[in-house]
PDB file of C-alpha atoms in Angstrom:
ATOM      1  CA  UNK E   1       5.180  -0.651  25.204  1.00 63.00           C
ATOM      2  CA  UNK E   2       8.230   1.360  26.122  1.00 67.00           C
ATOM      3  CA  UNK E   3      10.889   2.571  23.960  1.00 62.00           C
ATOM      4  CA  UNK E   4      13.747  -0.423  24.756  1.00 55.00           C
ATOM      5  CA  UNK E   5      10.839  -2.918  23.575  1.00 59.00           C
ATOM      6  CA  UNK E   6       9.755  -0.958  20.352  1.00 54.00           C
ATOM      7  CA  UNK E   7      13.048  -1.024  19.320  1.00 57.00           C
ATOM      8  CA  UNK E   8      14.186  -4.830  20.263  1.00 55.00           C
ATOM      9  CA  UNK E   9      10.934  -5.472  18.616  1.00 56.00           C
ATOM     10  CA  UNK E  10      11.977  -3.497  15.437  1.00 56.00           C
ATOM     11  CA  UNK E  11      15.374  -4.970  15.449  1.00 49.00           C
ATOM     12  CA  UNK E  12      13.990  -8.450  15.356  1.00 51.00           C
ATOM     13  CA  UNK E  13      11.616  -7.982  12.448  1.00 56.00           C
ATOM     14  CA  UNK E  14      14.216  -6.365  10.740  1.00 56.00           C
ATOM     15  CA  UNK E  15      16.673  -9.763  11.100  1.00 49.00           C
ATOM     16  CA  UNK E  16      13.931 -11.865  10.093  1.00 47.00           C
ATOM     17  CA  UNK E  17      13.167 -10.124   7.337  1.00 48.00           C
ATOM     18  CA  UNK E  18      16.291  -9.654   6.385  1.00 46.00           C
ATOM     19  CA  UNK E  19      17.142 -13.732   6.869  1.00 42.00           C
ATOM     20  CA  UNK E  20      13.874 -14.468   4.718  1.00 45.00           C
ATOM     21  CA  UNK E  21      15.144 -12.229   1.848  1.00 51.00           C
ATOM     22  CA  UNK E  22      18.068 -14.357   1.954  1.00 42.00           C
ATOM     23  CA  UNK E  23      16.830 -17.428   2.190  1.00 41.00           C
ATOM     24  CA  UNK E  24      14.320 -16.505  -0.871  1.00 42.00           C
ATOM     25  CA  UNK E  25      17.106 -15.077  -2.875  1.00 40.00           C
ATOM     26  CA  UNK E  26      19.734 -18.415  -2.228  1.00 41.00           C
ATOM     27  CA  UNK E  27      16.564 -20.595  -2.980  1.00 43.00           C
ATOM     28  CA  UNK E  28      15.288 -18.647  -5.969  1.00 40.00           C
ATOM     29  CA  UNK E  29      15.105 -20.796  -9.436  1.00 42.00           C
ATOM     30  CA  UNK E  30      14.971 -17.883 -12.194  1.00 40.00           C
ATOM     31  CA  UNK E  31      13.105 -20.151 -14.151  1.00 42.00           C
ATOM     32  CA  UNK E  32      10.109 -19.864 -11.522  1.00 41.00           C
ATOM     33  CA  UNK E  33      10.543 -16.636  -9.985  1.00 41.00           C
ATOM     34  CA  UNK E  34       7.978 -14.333 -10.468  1.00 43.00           C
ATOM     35  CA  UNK E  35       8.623 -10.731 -10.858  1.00 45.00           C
ATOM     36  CA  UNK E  36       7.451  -8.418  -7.946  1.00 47.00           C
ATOM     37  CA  UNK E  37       8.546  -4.896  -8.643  1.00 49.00           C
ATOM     38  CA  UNK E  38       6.542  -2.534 -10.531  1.00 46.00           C
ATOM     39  CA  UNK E  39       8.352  -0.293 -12.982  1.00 48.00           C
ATOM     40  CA  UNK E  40      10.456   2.192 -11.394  1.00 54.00           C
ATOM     41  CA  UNK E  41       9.080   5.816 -10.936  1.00 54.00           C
ATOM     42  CA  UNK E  42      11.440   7.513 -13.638  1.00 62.00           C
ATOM     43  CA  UNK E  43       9.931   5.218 -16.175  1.00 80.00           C
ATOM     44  CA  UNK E  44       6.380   5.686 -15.610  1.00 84.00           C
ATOM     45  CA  UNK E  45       4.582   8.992 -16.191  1.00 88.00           C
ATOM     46  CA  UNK E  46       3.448  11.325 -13.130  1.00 91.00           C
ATOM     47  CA  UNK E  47      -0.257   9.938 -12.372  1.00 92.00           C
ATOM     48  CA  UNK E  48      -3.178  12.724 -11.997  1.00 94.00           C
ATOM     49  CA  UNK E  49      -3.518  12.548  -7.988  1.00 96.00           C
ATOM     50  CA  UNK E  50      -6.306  15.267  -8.337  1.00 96.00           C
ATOM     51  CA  UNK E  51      -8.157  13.010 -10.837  1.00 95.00           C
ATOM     52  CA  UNK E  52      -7.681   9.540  -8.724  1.00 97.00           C
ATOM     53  CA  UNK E  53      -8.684  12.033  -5.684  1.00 97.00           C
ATOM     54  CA  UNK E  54     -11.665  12.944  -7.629  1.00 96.00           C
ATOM     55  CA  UNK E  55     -12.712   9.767  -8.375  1.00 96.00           C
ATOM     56  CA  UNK E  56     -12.493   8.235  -5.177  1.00 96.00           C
ATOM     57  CA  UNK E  57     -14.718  10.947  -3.753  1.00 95.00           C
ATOM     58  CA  UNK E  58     -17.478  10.949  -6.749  1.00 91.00           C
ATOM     59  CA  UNK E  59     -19.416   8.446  -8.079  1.00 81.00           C
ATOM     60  CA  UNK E  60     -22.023   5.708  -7.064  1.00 93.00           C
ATOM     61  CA  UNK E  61     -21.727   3.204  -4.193  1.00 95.00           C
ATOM     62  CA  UNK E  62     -19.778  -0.159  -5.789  1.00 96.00           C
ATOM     63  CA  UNK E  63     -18.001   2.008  -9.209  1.00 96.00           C
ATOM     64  CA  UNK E  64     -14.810   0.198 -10.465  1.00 97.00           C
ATOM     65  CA  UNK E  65     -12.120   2.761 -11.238  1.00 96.00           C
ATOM     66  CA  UNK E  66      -9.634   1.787 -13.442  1.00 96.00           C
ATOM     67  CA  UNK E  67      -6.489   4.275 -12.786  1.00 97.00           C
ATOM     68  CA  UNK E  68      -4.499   4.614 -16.178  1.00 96.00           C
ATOM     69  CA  UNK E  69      -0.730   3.680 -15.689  1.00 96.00           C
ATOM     70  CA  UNK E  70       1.701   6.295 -13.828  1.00 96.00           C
ATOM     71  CA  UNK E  71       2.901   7.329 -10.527  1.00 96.00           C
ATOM     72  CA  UNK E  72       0.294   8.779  -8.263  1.00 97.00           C
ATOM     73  CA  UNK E  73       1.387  11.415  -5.196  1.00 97.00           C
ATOM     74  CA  UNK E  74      -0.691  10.320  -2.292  1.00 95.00           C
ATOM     75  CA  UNK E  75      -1.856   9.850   0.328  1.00 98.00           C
ATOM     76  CA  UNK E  76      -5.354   8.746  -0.510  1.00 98.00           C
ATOM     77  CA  UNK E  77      -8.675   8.060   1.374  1.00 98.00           C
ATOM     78  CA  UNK E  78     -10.925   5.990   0.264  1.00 98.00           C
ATOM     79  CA  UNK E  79     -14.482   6.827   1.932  1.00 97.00           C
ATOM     80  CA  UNK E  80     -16.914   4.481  -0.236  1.00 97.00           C
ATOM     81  CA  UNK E  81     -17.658   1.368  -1.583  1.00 98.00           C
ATOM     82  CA  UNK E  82     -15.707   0.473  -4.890  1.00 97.00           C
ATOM     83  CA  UNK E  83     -13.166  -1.308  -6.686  1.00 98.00           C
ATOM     84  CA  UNK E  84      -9.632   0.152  -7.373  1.00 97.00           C
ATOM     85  CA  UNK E  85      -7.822  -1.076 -10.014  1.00 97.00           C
ATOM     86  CA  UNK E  86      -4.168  -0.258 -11.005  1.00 96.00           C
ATOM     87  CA  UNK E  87      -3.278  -3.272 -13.514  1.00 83.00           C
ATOM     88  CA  UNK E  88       0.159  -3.438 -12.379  1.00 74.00           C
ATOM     89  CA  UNK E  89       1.617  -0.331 -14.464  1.00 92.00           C
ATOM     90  CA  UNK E  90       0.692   2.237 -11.322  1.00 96.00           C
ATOM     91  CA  UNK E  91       2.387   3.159  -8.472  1.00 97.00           C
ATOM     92  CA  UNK E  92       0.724   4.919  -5.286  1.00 97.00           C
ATOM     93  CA  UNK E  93       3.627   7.026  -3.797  1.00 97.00           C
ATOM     94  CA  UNK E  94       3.013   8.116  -0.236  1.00 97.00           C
ATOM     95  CA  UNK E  95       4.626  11.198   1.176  1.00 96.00           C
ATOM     96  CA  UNK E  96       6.405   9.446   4.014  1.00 95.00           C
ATOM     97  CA  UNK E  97       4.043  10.916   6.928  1.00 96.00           C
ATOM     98  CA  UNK E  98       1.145   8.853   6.755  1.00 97.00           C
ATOM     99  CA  UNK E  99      -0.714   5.886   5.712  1.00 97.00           C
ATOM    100  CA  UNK E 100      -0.589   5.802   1.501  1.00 98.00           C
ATOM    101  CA  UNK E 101      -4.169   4.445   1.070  1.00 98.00           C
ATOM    102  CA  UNK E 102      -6.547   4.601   4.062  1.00 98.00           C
ATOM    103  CA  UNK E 103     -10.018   2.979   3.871  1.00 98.00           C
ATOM    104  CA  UNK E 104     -12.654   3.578   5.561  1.00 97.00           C
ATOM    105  CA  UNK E 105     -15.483   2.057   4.250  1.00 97.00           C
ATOM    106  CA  UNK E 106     -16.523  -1.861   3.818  1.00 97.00           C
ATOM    107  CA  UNK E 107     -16.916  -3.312   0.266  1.00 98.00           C
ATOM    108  CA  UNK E 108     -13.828  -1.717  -0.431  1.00 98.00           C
ATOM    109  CA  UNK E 109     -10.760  -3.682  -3.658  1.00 98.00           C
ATOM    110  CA  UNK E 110      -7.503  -2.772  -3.784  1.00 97.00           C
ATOM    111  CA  UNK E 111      -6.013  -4.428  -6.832  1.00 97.00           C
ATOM    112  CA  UNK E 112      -2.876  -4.528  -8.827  1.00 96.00           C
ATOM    113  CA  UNK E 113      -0.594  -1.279  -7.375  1.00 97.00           C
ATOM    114  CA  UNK E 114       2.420  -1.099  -6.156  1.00 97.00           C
ATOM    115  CA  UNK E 115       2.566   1.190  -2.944  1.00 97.00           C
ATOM    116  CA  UNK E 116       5.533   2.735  -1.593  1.00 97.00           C
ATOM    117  CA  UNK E 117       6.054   5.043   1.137  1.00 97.00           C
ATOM    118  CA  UNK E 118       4.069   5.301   4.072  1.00 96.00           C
ATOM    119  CA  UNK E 119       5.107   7.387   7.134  1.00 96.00           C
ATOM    120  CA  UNK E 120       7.358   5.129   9.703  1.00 96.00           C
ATOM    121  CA  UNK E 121       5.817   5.951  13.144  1.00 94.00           C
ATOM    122  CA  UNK E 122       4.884   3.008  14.623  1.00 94.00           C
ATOM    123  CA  UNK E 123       2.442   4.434  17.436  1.00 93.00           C
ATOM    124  CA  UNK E 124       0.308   5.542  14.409  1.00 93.00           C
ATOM    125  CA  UNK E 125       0.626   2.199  12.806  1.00 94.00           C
ATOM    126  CA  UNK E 126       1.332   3.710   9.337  1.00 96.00           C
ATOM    127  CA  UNK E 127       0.906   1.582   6.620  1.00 97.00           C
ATOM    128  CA  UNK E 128       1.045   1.031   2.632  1.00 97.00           C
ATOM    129  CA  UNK E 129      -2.653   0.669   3.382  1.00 98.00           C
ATOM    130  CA  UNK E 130      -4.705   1.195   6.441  1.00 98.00           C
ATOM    131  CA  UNK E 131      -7.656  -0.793   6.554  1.00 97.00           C
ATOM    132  CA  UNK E 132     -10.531   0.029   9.220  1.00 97.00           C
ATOM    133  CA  UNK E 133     -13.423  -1.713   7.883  1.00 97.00           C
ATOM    134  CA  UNK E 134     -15.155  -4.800   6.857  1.00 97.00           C
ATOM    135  CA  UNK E 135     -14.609  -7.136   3.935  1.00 97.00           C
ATOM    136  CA  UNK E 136     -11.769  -5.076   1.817  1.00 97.00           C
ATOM    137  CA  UNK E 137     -10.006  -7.128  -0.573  1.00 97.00           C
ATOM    138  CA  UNK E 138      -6.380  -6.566  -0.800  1.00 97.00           C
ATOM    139  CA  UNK E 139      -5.105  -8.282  -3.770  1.00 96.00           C
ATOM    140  CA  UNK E 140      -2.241  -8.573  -6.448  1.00 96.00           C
ATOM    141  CA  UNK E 141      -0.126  -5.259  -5.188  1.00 96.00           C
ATOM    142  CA  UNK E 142       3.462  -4.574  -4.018  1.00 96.00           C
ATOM    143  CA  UNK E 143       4.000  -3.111  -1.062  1.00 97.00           C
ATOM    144  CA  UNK E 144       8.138  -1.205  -0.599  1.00 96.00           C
ATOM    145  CA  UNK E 145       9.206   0.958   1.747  1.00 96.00           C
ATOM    146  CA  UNK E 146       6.340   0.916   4.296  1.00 96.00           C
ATOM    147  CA  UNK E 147       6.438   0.799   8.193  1.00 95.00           C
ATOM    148  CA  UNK E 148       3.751  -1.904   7.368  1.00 95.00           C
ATOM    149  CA  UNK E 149       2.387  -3.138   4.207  1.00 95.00           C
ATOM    150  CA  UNK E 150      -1.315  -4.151   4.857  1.00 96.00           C
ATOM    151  CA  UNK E 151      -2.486  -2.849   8.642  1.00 96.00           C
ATOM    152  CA  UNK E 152      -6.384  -4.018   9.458  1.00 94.00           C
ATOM    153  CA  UNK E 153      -7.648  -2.559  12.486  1.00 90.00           C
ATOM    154  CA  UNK E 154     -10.968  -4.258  13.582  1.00 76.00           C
TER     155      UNK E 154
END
């Protein structure tokens, strides 16, 4: 794809995202809306990105980890089979050069974050998470301020 196209392409997602935001926003009863934002960094405390690194990389095959509330300085890899859970109150912060969770292994749930801040270069595909294997579950999370929000590569 050469450079003109990347960038037409880019501009058009952009207007149709923007459009849809709109057209959400105008349409929006506040008695139905659901809220979609996490708490914002300054309000949460800073997360243990050693420990969450930790306990992605120890542990049996199929552990649910249940990462306490806070913001949590990634990126992260997740390697193994297991359940991630965030509960809503965490935020996985990428650095802006990468992907902010990559996984790499099947069997893999991803549930209840809000993720912010993947790299933007689209010949790398960066993404809020990067999935490259079978049957991960991507559920209840907020993606911001990613190139993509949920990339599978099969």
């Amino acid at each position: 794809m050469t450079r003109g196209r990347v960038i037409r392409v880019a501009a058009a997602v952009i207007t149709v995202v923007t459009l849809l935001r709109l057209a959400v926003t105008a349409g929006v009863d506040a008695s139905t809306a659901v809220e979609l934002t996490a708490p914002e960094p300054a309000s949460l405390p800073e997360g243990d990105a050693a420990w969450l690194r930790a306990q992605l990389a120890a542990g049996p095959d199929g552990v649910v980890i249940d990462v306490p509330p806070g913001v949590y300085q990634g990126p992260f890899l997740v390697e193994r089979p297991l359940t991630l859970r965030g509960g809503g109150a965490v935020v996985l912060r990428g650095d802006g050069t990468t992907h902010v969770v990559k996984v790499t292994a099947p069997d893999v749930t991803l549930d209840g974050f809000h993720i912010r801040g993947s790299g933007m270069n689209l010949s790398r595909d960066h993404a809020a998470v990067h999935v490259s294997a079978p049957r991960a579950v991507i559920r209840h999370n907020v993606v911001t301020d990613s190139l993509h929000g949920i990339y599978i590569r099969g």
